[in-house]
Amino acid sequence: MPLSAERQEEFVRLLNEAHGLLLRYVMTLLGNRHDAEDVLQRASVVMWRRFDSFEPGTDFIAWATTVAFYEVRNFQRITGRCRLEFDEELMETLAAERVQHVRQWCARTEALEHCVEKLDAASRTLVEAIYTDGTQAIEVARQQGCAPKTIYNKLNFIRRALAECVQRRLAEATT
C-alpha cells in the first residue's frame, strides 16, 4: 500500500534531519566517504520502501541505523571490501556503539558551533579561514603581516578555549 502524503512528508523530514548523523554512522563502519554515500543512498531507498513498518513516535535514528547497518554488511559482502571477518554478534555490538558515538558527536558539534559563535570576531575569522576555508596558516600569516608562529600560537589558544567551552556546554546539557 502506498504511503499517504502525510507519511511521505514525515519520512522526508525525518530522513533530512538524520542525514548527517546517518552518513557519519555509515562512514564509521566503512571508513570511506564515497562508499558511505553510496550505501546511505541505497539504505534510504530501503527505508522508503519499508517506512510503513516504522512506528510513528518511536526512535527514527535507531530504526534507520539498523537499516543502514544491514546495507553496510550487504555492501561489504557483495564487494568483498571487509578486510576483517567478525561474527555477526560482534558486528551488531560495534554498530550499536557507533550509534551512541555518532549521537555524542552531534552533541559535541552543536556545542562547538555555539562556542565558535561566542568567539571574538578576529578569532572567529581566523578559525573560519583555517578550518572552514582551508587556508594555510602560512598564508594567513602573510595576509596579516605576522610570523606563522604567531598564527599557530593564536590557534592553540583558541583551540584550548573552544575545548573548555565545549566541555562546559556538554556538562550543562547533562545536568
CSV table of N, CA and C in Angstrom, one decimal:
chain,number,residue,atom,x,y,z
A,1,MET,N,0.9,-1.2,0.0
A,1,MET,CA,0.0,0.0,0.0
A,1,MET,C,0.9,1.2,0.0
A,2,PRO,N,0.6,2.2,-0.9
A,2,PRO,CA,1.5,3.4,-0.9
A,2,PRO,C,1.3,4.3,0.3
A,3,LEU,N,2.3,5.0,0.7
A,3,LEU,CA,2.3,5.9,1.8
A,3,LEU,C,1.4,7.1,1.6
A,4,SER,N,0.7,7.5,2.6
A,4,SER,CA,-0.1,8.7,2.5
A,4,SER,C,0.8,9.9,2.3
A,5,ALA,N,0.3,11.0,1.9
A,5,ALA,CA,1.1,12.2,1.7
A,5,ALA,C,1.7,12.7,3.0
A,6,GLU,N,1.0,12.5,4.1
A,6,GLU,CA,1.5,12.9,5.5
A,6,GLU,C,2.7,12.0,5.8
A,7,ARG,N,2.6,10.7,5.6
A,7,ARG,CA,3.7,9.8,5.9
A,7,ARG,C,4.9,10.0,5.0
A,8,GLN,N,4.6,10.4,3.7
A,8,GLN,CA,5.7,10.7,2.8
A,8,GLN,C,6.5,12.0,3.3
A,9,GLU,N,5.7,13.0,3.8
A,9,GLU,CA,6.3,14.2,4.3
A,9,GLU,C,7.1,13.9,5.6
A,10,GLU,N,6.5,13.0,6.4
A,10,GLU,CA,7.2,12.6,7.7
A,10,GLU,C,8.5,11.9,7.4
A,11,PHE,N,8.5,11.0,6.4
A,11,PHE,CA,9.7,10.3,6.0
A,11,PHE,C,10.8,11.3,5.5
A,12,VAL,N,10.4,12.2,4.6
A,12,VAL,CA,11.4,13.1,4.1
A,12,VAL,C,11.9,14.0,5.2
A,13,ARG,N,11.1,14.5,6.1
A,13,ARG,CA,11.5,15.3,7.2
A,13,ARG,C,12.5,14.5,8.1
A,14,LEU,N,12.1,13.3,8.5
A,14,LEU,CA,13.0,12.5,9.4
A,14,LEU,C,14.3,12.2,8.8
A,15,LEU,N,14.3,11.8,7.5
A,15,LEU,CA,15.5,11.5,6.8
A,15,LEU,C,16.4,12.7,6.7
A,16,ASN,N,15.8,13.8,6.3
A,16,ASN,CA,16.6,15.0,6.2
A,16,ASN,C,17.3,15.4,7.5
A,17,GLU,N,16.5,15.3,8.6
A,17,GLU,CA,17.1,15.7,9.9
A,17,GLU,C,18.2,14.7,10.3
A,18,ALA,N,18.1,13.4,9.9
A,18,ALA,CA,19.0,12.4,10.3
A,18,ALA,C,20.2,12.2,9.3
A,19,HIS,N,20.1,12.8,8.2
A,19,HIS,CA,21.1,12.5,7.1
A,19,HIS,C,22.5,12.6,7.6
A,20,GLY,N,22.9,13.7,8.2
A,20,GLY,CA,24.3,13.9,8.6
A,20,GLY,C,24.7,12.9,9.6
A,21,LEU,N,23.9,12.6,10.5
A,21,LEU,CA,24.2,11.6,11.5
A,21,LEU,C,24.3,10.2,10.9
A,22,LEU,N,23.4,9.9,10.0
A,22,LEU,CA,23.5,8.6,9.3
A,22,LEU,C,24.7,8.4,8.4
A,23,LEU,N,25.1,9.5,7.7
A,23,LEU,CA,26.3,9.5,6.9
A,23,LEU,C,27.5,9.2,7.8
A,24,ARG,N,27.6,9.9,8.9
A,24,ARG,CA,28.8,9.7,9.8
A,24,ARG,C,28.8,8.3,10.3
A,25,TYR,N,27.6,7.8,10.7
A,25,TYR,CA,27.5,6.4,11.2
A,25,TYR,C,28.0,5.4,10.1
A,26,VAL,N,27.5,5.5,8.9
A,26,VAL,CA,28.0,4.6,7.8
A,26,VAL,C,29.4,4.8,7.6
A,27,MET,N,29.9,6.0,7.6
A,27,MET,CA,31.4,6.3,7.4
A,27,MET,C,32.2,5.6,8.5
A,28,THR,N,31.7,5.6,9.7
A,28,THR,CA,32.5,4.9,10.8
A,28,THR,C,32.6,3.4,10.5
A,29,LEU,N,31.6,2.8,9.9
A,29,LEU,CA,31.6,1.4,9.6
A,29,LEU,C,32.4,1.1,8.3
A,30,LEU,N,32.4,2.0,7.4
A,30,LEU,CA,33.1,1.7,6.1
A,30,LEU,C,34.5,2.4,6.0
A,31,GLY,N,34.6,3.5,6.6
A,31,GLY,CA,35.9,4.2,6.5
A,31,GLY,C,36.2,5.0,5.2
A,32,ASN,N,35.2,5.1,4.4
A,32,ASN,CA,35.3,5.7,3.1
A,32,ASN,C,34.1,6.5,2.8
A,33,ARG,N,34.2,7.8,2.6
A,33,ARG,CA,33.1,8.7,2.4
A,33,ARG,C,32.3,8.3,1.1
A,34,HIS,N,33.0,8.1,0.0
A,34,HIS,CA,32.4,7.7,-1.3
A,34,HIS,C,31.5,6.5,-1.1
A,35,ASP,N,32.1,5.4,-0.5
A,35,ASP,CA,31.3,4.2,-0.3
A,35,ASP,C,30.1,4.5,0.7
A,36,ALA,N,30.4,5.3,1.7
A,36,ALA,CA,29.3,5.6,2.7
A,36,ALA,C,28.2,6.3,2.0
A,37,GLU,N,28.5,7.3,1.1
A,37,GLU,CA,27.4,8.0,0.4
A,37,GLU,C,26.6,7.0,-0.4
A,38,ASP,N,27.2,6.1,-1.1
A,38,ASP,CA,26.5,5.1,-2.0
A,38,ASP,C,25.7,4.2,-1.1
A,39,VAL,N,26.2,3.7,0.0
A,39,VAL,CA,25.5,2.8,0.8
A,39,VAL,C,24.3,3.6,1.5
A,40,LEU,N,24.5,4.8,1.9
A,40,LEU,CA,23.4,5.5,2.5
A,40,LEU,C,22.3,5.8,1.5
A,41,GLN,N,22.7,6.0,0.3
A,41,GLN,CA,21.7,6.2,-0.7
A,41,GLN,C,20.8,5.0,-0.9
A,42,ARG,N,21.5,3.8,-1.0
A,42,ARG,CA,20.8,2.5,-1.1
A,42,ARG,C,19.9,2.3,0.2
A,43,ALA,N,20.5,2.6,1.3
A,43,ALA,CA,19.7,2.4,2.6
A,43,ALA,C,18.5,3.3,2.6
A,44,SER,N,18.6,4.5,2.1
A,44,SER,CA,17.5,5.5,2.1
A,44,SER,C,16.3,4.9,1.2
A,45,VAL,N,16.7,4.3,0.1
A,45,VAL,CA,15.7,3.6,-0.7
A,45,VAL,C,15.0,2.5,0.0
A,46,VAL,N,15.8,1.7,0.7
A,46,VAL,CA,15.2,0.6,1.5
A,46,VAL,C,14.3,1.2,2.6
A,47,MET,N,14.8,2.3,3.3
A,47,MET,CA,13.9,2.9,4.3
A,47,MET,C,12.6,3.4,3.7
A,48,TRP,N,12.7,4.0,2.6
A,48,TRP,CA,11.5,4.5,1.9
A,48,TRP,C,10.5,3.3,1.7
A,49,ARG,N,11.0,2.2,1.1
A,49,ARG,CA,10.2,1.1,0.8
A,49,ARG,C,9.6,0.5,2.1
A,50,ARG,N,10.3,0.5,3.2
A,50,ARG,CA,9.9,-0.1,4.4
A,50,ARG,C,9.3,0.9,5.5
A,51,PHE,N,9.1,2.1,5.1
A,51,PHE,CA,8.7,3.1,6.0
A,51,PHE,C,7.3,2.8,6.7
A,52,ASP,N,6.5,2.0,6.0
A,52,ASP,CA,5.2,1.7,6.5
A,52,ASP,C,5.4,0.8,7.8
A,53,SER,N,6.6,0.2,7.9
A,53,SER,CA,6.8,-0.6,9.1
A,53,SER,C,7.4,0.2,10.3
A,54,PHE,N,7.8,1.4,10.0
A,54,PHE,CA,8.3,2.3,11.1
A,54,PHE,C,7.1,2.8,11.9
A,55,GLU,N,7.2,2.6,13.2
A,55,GLU,CA,6.1,3.1,14.1
A,55,GLU,C,6.3,4.5,14.4
A,56,PRO,N,5.3,5.4,14.0
A,56,PRO,CA,5.4,6.8,14.3
A,56,PRO,C,5.6,7.0,15.8
A,57,GLY,N,6.5,8.0,16.2
A,57,GLY,CA,6.7,8.3,17.6
A,57,GLY,C,7.8,7.5,18.2
A,58,THR,N,8.4,6.5,17.5
A,58,THR,CA,9.5,5.8,18.0
A,58,THR,C,10.8,6.4,17.5
A,59,ASP,N,11.9,5.8,17.8
A,59,ASP,CA,13.2,6.4,17.5
A,59,ASP,C,13.6,6.1,16.1
A,60,PHE,N,13.5,7.1,15.2
A,60,PHE,CA,13.8,7.0,13.8
A,60,PHE,C,15.3,6.7,13.6
A,61,ILE,N,16.1,7.3,14.4
A,61,ILE,CA,17.6,7.1,14.3
A,61,ILE,C,17.9,5.6,14.5
A,62,ALA,N,17.3,5.0,15.6
A,62,ALA,CA,17.6,3.6,15.8
A,62,ALA,C,17.1,2.7,14.7
A,63,TRP,N,15.9,3.0,14.1
A,63,TRP,CA,15.4,2.3,13.0
A,63,TRP,C,16.3,2.5,11.8
A,64,ALA,N,16.6,3.7,11.5
A,64,ALA,CA,17.4,4.0,10.3
A,64,ALA,C,18.8,3.4,10.4
A,65,THR,N,19.4,3.5,11.5
A,65,THR,CA,20.8,2.9,11.6
A,65,THR,C,20.8,1.4,11.5
A,66,THR,N,19.7,0.8,11.9
A,66,THR,CA,19.5,-0.7,11.7
A,66,THR,C,19.5,-1.0,10.3
A,67,VAL,N,18.7,-0.3,9.5
A,67,VAL,CA,18.6,-0.5,8.1
A,67,VAL,C,20.0,-0.2,7.5
A,68,ALA,N,20.6,0.9,7.8
A,68,ALA,CA,21.9,1.2,7.3
A,68,ALA,C,23.0,0.2,7.6
A,69,PHE,N,22.9,-0.4,8.8
A,69,PHE,CA,23.9,-1.4,9.2
A,69,PHE,C,23.8,-2.6,8.3
A,70,TYR,N,22.6,-3.0,8.0
A,70,TYR,CA,22.4,-4.2,7.1
A,70,TYR,C,22.8,-3.9,5.7
A,71,GLU,N,22.6,-2.6,5.3
A,71,GLU,CA,23.1,-2.3,3.9
A,71,GLU,C,24.6,-2.2,3.9
A,72,VAL,N,25.2,-1.8,5.0
A,72,VAL,CA,26.7,-1.8,5.0
A,72,VAL,C,27.2,-3.2,4.9
A,73,ARG,N,26.6,-4.1,5.7
A,73,ARG,CA,27.0,-5.5,5.7
A,73,ARG,C,26.8,-6.1,4.3
A,74,ASN,N,25.7,-5.8,3.7
A,74,ASN,CA,25.4,-6.3,2.3
A,74,ASN,C,26.5,-5.8,1.3
A,75,PHE,N,26.8,-4.5,1.4
A,75,PHE,CA,27.8,-3.9,0.6
A,75,PHE,C,29.2,-4.6,0.8
A,76,GLN,N,29.5,-4.8,2.0
A,76,GLN,CA,30.8,-5.5,2.3
A,76,GLN,C,30.8,-6.9,1.7
A,77,ARG,N,29.7,-7.6,1.9
A,77,ARG,CA,29.6,-9.0,1.3
A,77,ARG,C,29.7,-9.0,-0.2
A,78,ILE,N,29.0,-8.1,-0.8
A,78,ILE,CA,29.0,-8.1,-2.3
A,78,ILE,C,30.3,-7.6,-2.9
A,79,THR,N,30.9,-6.6,-2.3
A,79,THR,CA,32.2,-6.0,-2.8
A,79,THR,C,33.4,-6.7,-2.3
A,80,GLY,N,33.2,-7.5,-1.2
A,80,GLY,CA,34.4,-8.1,-0.6
A,80,GLY,C,35.4,-7.1,0.0
A,81,ARG,N,34.8,-6.0,0.4
A,81,ARG,CA,35.7,-4.9,0.9
A,81,ARG,C,35.9,-5.0,2.4
A,82,CYS,N,35.3,-5.9,3.1
A,82,CYS,CA,35.5,-6.1,4.5
A,82,CYS,C,36.8,-6.9,4.7
A,83,ARG,N,37.9,-6.2,5.1
A,83,ARG,CA,39.2,-6.9,5.2
A,83,ARG,C,39.2,-7.9,6.4
A,84,LEU,N,38.4,-7.6,7.4
A,84,LEU,CA,38.4,-8.5,8.6
A,84,LEU,C,37.0,-9.2,8.7
A,85,GLU,N,37.0,-10.4,9.1
A,85,GLU,CA,35.8,-11.1,9.3
A,85,GLU,C,35.5,-11.2,10.8
A,86,PHE,N,34.3,-10.6,11.2
A,86,PHE,CA,33.9,-10.7,12.5
A,86,PHE,C,32.6,-11.4,12.5
A,87,ASP,N,32.3,-12.1,13.7
A,87,ASP,CA,31.0,-12.7,13.7
A,87,ASP,C,29.9,-11.7,13.8
A,88,GLU,N,28.7,-12.1,13.5
A,88,GLU,CA,27.5,-11.1,13.3
A,88,GLU,C,27.2,-10.4,14.7
A,89,GLU,N,27.3,-11.2,15.8
A,89,GLU,CA,27.0,-10.6,17.1
A,89,GLU,C,28.0,-9.5,17.4
A,90,LEU,N,29.3,-9.7,17.1
A,90,LEU,CA,30.3,-8.6,17.4
A,90,LEU,C,30.0,-7.4,16.5
A,91,MET,N,29.7,-7.6,15.2
A,91,MET,CA,29.4,-6.5,14.3
A,91,MET,C,28.2,-5.7,14.8
A,92,GLU,N,27.1,-6.4,15.3
A,92,GLU,CA,26.0,-5.7,15.8
A,92,GLU,C,26.3,-4.9,17.1
A,93,THR,N,27.2,-5.4,17.9
A,93,THR,CA,27.6,-4.7,19.1
A,93,THR,C,28.4,-3.5,18.7
A,94,LEU,N,29.3,-3.6,17.8
A,94,LEU,CA,30.1,-2.5,17.3
A,94,LEU,C,29.2,-1.4,16.7
A,95,ALA,N,28.3,-1.9,15.9
A,95,ALA,CA,27.3,-0.9,15.2
A,95,ALA,C,26.5,-0.2,16.2
A,96,ALA,N,26.0,-0.8,17.3
A,96,ALA,CA,25.3,-0.2,18.3
A,96,ALA,C,26.1,0.9,19.0
A,97,GLU,N,27.4,0.6,19.3
A,97,GLU,CA,28.3,1.5,19.9
A,97,GLU,C,28.5,2.7,19.0
A,98,ARG,N,28.6,2.5,17.7
A,98,ARG,CA,28.8,3.6,16.8
A,98,ARG,C,27.7,4.5,16.8
A,99,VAL,N,26.4,4.0,16.9
A,99,VAL,CA,25.3,4.9,17.0
A,99,VAL,C,25.4,5.9,18.2
A,100,GLN,N,25.8,5.3,19.3
A,100,GLN,CA,26.0,6.2,20.5
A,100,GLN,C,27.1,7.2,20.3
A,101,HIS,N,28.2,6.7,19.7
A,101,HIS,CA,29.3,7.6,19.4
A,101,HIS,C,28.9,8.8,18.5
A,102,VAL,N,28.2,8.4,17.4
A,102,VAL,CA,27.7,9.4,16.5
A,102,VAL,C,26.8,10.4,17.1
A,103,ARG,N,25.9,9.9,18.0
A,103,ARG,CA,24.9,10.8,18.7
A,103,ARG,C,25.7,11.8,19.6
A,104,GLN,N,26.7,11.3,20.3
A,104,GLN,CA,27.5,12.1,21.1
A,104,GLN,C,28.3,13.1,20.3
A,105,TRP,N,28.7,12.7,19.1
A,105,TRP,CA,29.5,13.6,18.2
A,105,TRP,C,28.6,14.7,17.8
A,106,CYS,N,27.3,14.5,17.6
A,106,CYS,CA,26.4,15.5,17.2
A,106,CYS,C,26.2,16.5,18.3
A,107,ALA,N,26.1,16.1,19.5
A,107,ALA,CA,26.0,17.0,20.7
A,107,ALA,C,27.3,17.8,20.8
A,108,ARG,N,28.5,17.2,20.6
A,108,ARG,CA,29.7,17.9,20.6
A,108,ARG,C,29.8,19.0,19.5
A,109,THR,N,29.3,18.6,18.3
A,109,THR,CA,29.3,19.5,17.2
A,109,THR,C,28.4,20.7,17.5
A,110,GLU,N,27.3,20.5,18.0
A,110,GLU,CA,26.4,21.6,18.4
A,110,GLU,C,27.0,22.5,19.4
A,111,ALA,N,27.7,21.9,20.4
A,111,ALA,CA,28.3,22.7,21.4
A,111,ALA,C,29.5,23.5,20.8
A,112,LEU,N,30.2,22.9,19.9
A,112,LEU,CA,31.3,23.6,19.3
A,112,LEU,C,30.8,24.8,18.4
A,113,GLU,N,29.7,24.6,17.7
A,113,GLU,CA,29.2,25.7,16.9
A,113,GLU,C,28.8,26.8,17.8
A,114,HIS,N,28.2,26.5,18.9
A,114,HIS,CA,27.8,27.5,19.9
A,114,HIS,C,29.0,28.3,20.4
A,115,CYS,N,30.0,27.5,20.7
A,115,CYS,CA,31.3,28.1,21.3
A,115,CYS,C,32.0,29.0,20.3
A,116,VAL,N,32.0,28.6,19.0
A,116,VAL,CA,32.6,29.3,17.9
A,116,VAL,C,31.9,30.7,17.8
A,117,GLU,N,30.6,30.6,17.9
A,117,GLU,CA,29.8,31.9,17.8
A,117,GLU,C,30.2,32.9,18.9
A,118,LYS,N,30.6,32.4,20.1
A,118,LYS,CA,30.9,33.2,21.2
A,118,LYS,C,32.3,33.8,21.1
A,119,LEU,N,33.1,33.3,20.1
A,119,LEU,CA,34.5,33.9,20.0
A,119,LEU,C,34.4,35.4,19.5
A,120,ASP,N,35.5,36.1,19.8
A,120,ASP,CA,35.5,37.5,19.3
A,120,ASP,C,35.7,37.4,17.8
A,121,ALA,N,35.4,38.5,17.1
A,121,ALA,CA,35.3,38.5,15.6
A,121,ALA,C,36.7,38.0,15.0
A,122,ALA,N,37.8,38.5,15.5
A,122,ALA,CA,39.1,38.2,15.0
A,122,ALA,C,39.4,36.7,15.1
A,123,SER,N,39.1,36.1,16.3
A,123,SER,CA,39.3,34.7,16.5
A,123,SER,C,38.4,33.8,15.6
A,124,ARG,N,37.1,34.2,15.5
A,124,ARG,CA,36.2,33.5,14.7
A,124,ARG,C,36.6,33.5,13.2
A,125,THR,N,37.1,34.7,12.7
A,125,THR,CA,37.6,34.8,11.4
A,125,THR,C,38.8,33.9,11.1
A,126,LEU,N,39.7,33.9,12.1
A,126,LEU,CA,40.9,33.0,12.0
A,126,LEU,C,40.4,31.5,11.9
A,127,VAL,N,39.5,31.1,12.8
A,127,VAL,CA,39.1,29.7,12.8
A,127,VAL,C,38.4,29.4,11.5
A,128,GLU,N,37.6,30.3,11.0
A,128,GLU,CA,36.9,30.0,9.7
A,128,GLU,C,37.9,29.9,8.6
A,129,ALA,N,38.8,30.8,8.6
A,129,ALA,CA,39.8,30.8,7.5
A,129,ALA,C,40.6,29.5,7.4
A,130,ILE,N,41.0,29.0,8.6
A,130,ILE,CA,41.8,27.8,8.7
A,130,ILE,C,41.0,26.5,8.5
A,131,TYR,N,39.9,26.4,9.3
A,131,TYR,CA,39.1,25.2,9.4
A,131,TYR,C,38.0,25.1,8.4
A,132,THR,N,37.4,26.2,8.0
A,132,THR,CA,36.3,26.1,7.0
A,132,THR,C,36.8,26.3,5.6
A,133,ASP,N,37.6,27.4,5.4
A,133,ASP,CA,38.0,27.7,4.1
A,133,ASP,C,39.2,26.9,3.6
A,134,GLY,N,40.0,26.4,4.6
A,134,GLY,CA,41.1,25.5,4.3
A,134,GLY,C,42.4,26.4,4.0
A,135,THR,N,42.4,27.6,4.4
A,135,THR,CA,43.6,28.5,4.1
A,135,THR,C,44.7,28.0,5.0
A,136,GLN,N,45.9,27.9,4.5
A,136,GLN,CA,47.1,27.5,5.2
A,136,GLN,C,47.5,28.6,6.2
A,137,ALA,N,48.0,28.2,7.4
A,137,ALA,CA,48.4,29.2,8.4
A,137,ALA,C,49.4,30.1,7.9
A,138,ILE,N,50.3,29.6,7.0
A,138,ILE,CA,51.4,30.5,6.5
A,138,ILE,C,50.8,31.6,5.6
A,139,GLU,N,49.7,31.2,4.9
A,139,GLU,CA,49.0,32.2,4.0
A,139,GLU,C,48.3,33.3,4.9
A,140,VAL,N,47.7,32.8,6.0
A,140,VAL,CA,47.0,33.8,6.9
A,140,VAL,C,48.1,34.7,7.5
A,141,ALA,N,49.2,34.1,7.9
A,141,ALA,CA,50.3,35.0,8.5
A,141,ALA,C,50.7,36.0,7.5
A,142,ARG,N,50.9,35.6,6.2
A,142,ARG,CA,51.3,36.6,5.2
A,142,ARG,C,50.3,37.7,5.0
A,143,GLN,N,49.0,37.3,5.0
A,143,GLN,CA,48.0,38.3,4.8
A,143,GLN,C,47.9,39.3,6.0
A,144,GLN,N,48.2,38.8,7.2
A,144,GLN,CA,48.2,39.6,8.4
A,144,GLN,C,49.5,40.3,8.7
A,145,GLY,N,50.5,40.0,7.9
A,145,GLY,CA,51.8,40.6,8.1
A,145,GLY,C,52.5,40.1,9.4
A,146,CYS,N,52.3,38.9,9.8
A,146,CYS,CA,53.0,38.4,11.0
A,146,CYS,C,53.6,37.1,10.7
A,147,ALA,N,54.3,36.6,11.7
A,147,ALA,CA,55.0,35.3,11.6
A,147,ALA,C,54.0,34.1,11.7
A,148,PRO,N,54.3,33.0,10.9
A,148,PRO,CA,53.4,31.9,11.0
A,148,PRO,C,53.3,31.4,12.5
A,149,LYS,N,54.4,31.5,13.2
A,149,LYS,CA,54.3,31.0,14.7
A,149,LYS,C,53.3,31.8,15.4
A,150,THR,N,53.1,33.1,15.1
A,150,THR,CA,52.0,33.8,15.8
A,150,THR,C,50.7,33.3,15.5
A,151,ILE,N,50.4,32.9,14.3
A,151,ILE,CA,49.1,32.3,13.9
A,151,ILE,C,48.9,30.9,14.6
A,152,TYR,N,50.0,30.1,14.7
A,152,TYR,CA,49.9,28.8,15.4
A,152,TYR,C,49.6,29.0,16.8
A,153,ASN,N,50.3,30.0,17.5
A,153,ASN,CA,50.0,30.3,18.9
A,153,ASN,C,48.6,30.7,19.1
A,154,LYS,N,48.1,31.6,18.2
A,154,LYS,CA,46.7,32.0,18.4
A,154,LYS,C,45.7,30.9,18.2
A,155,LEU,N,46.0,30.0,17.3
A,155,LEU,CA,45.2,28.8,17.1
A,155,LEU,C,45.2,27.9,18.3
A,156,ASN,N,46.4,27.7,18.9
A,156,ASN,CA,46.4,26.9,20.1
A,156,ASN,C,45.6,27.4,21.2
A,157,PHE,N,45.7,28.7,21.4
A,157,PHE,CA,44.9,29.4,22.4
A,157,PHE,C,43.4,29.3,22.2
A,158,ILE,N,43.0,29.5,20.9
A,158,ILE,CA,41.6,29.4,20.5
A,158,ILE,C,41.1,27.9,20.7
A,159,ARG,N,41.9,26.9,20.3
A,159,ARG,CA,41.5,25.5,20.5
A,159,ARG,C,41.3,25.2,21.9
A,160,ARG,N,42.2,25.6,22.8
A,160,ARG,CA,42.1,25.4,24.2
A,160,ARG,C,40.8,26.0,24.8
A,161,ALA,N,40.5,27.2,24.4
A,161,ALA,CA,39.3,27.9,24.8
A,161,ALA,C,38.1,27.2,24.3
A,162,LEU,N,38.1,26.8,23.1
A,162,LEU,CA,36.9,26.1,22.5
A,162,LEU,C,36.7,24.7,23.2
A,163,ALA,N,37.8,24.0,23.5
A,163,ALA,CA,37.7,22.7,24.1
A,163,ALA,C,37.1,22.9,25.5
A,164,GLU,N,37.5,23.9,26.2
A,164,GLU,CA,36.9,24.2,27.6
A,164,GLU,C,35.5,24.5,27.5
A,165,CYS,N,35.1,25.4,26.5
A,165,CYS,CA,33.7,25.8,26.3
A,165,CYS,C,32.9,24.6,25.9
A,166,VAL,N,33.3,23.7,25.1
A,166,VAL,CA,32.6,22.6,24.7
A,166,VAL,C,32.3,21.7,25.9
A,167,GLN,N,33.4,21.4,26.7
A,167,GLN,CA,33.2,20.6,27.9
A,167,GLN,C,32.2,21.2,28.8
A,168,ARG,N,32.2,22.5,29.0
A,168,ARG,CA,31.2,23.2,29.9
A,168,ARG,C,29.8,23.0,29.3
A,169,ARG,N,29.6,23.2,28.0
A,169,ARG,CA,28.3,23.0,27.4
A,169,ARG,C,27.8,21.6,27.5
A,170,LEU,N,28.6,20.6,27.3
A,170,LEU,CA,28.2,19.3,27.4
A,170,LEU,C,27.9,18.9,28.9
A,171,ALA,N,28.7,19.4,29.8
A,171,ALA,CA,28.4,19.2,31.2
A,171,ALA,C,27.0,19.8,31.6
A,172,GLU,N,26.8,21.0,31.1
A,172,GLU,CA,25.5,21.7,31.4
A,172,GLU,C,24.3,20.9,30.8
A,173,ALA,N,24.5,20.3,29.7
A,173,ALA,CA,23.4,19.6,29.0
A,173,ALA,C,23.1,18.3,29.7
A,174,THR,N,24.0,17.8,30.5
A,174,THR,CA,23.7,16.5,31.2
A,174,THR,C,23.2,16.7,32.6
A,175,THR,N,23.2,18.0,33.0
A,175,THR,CA,22.7,18.2,34.4
A,175,THR,C,21.3,18.8,34.3
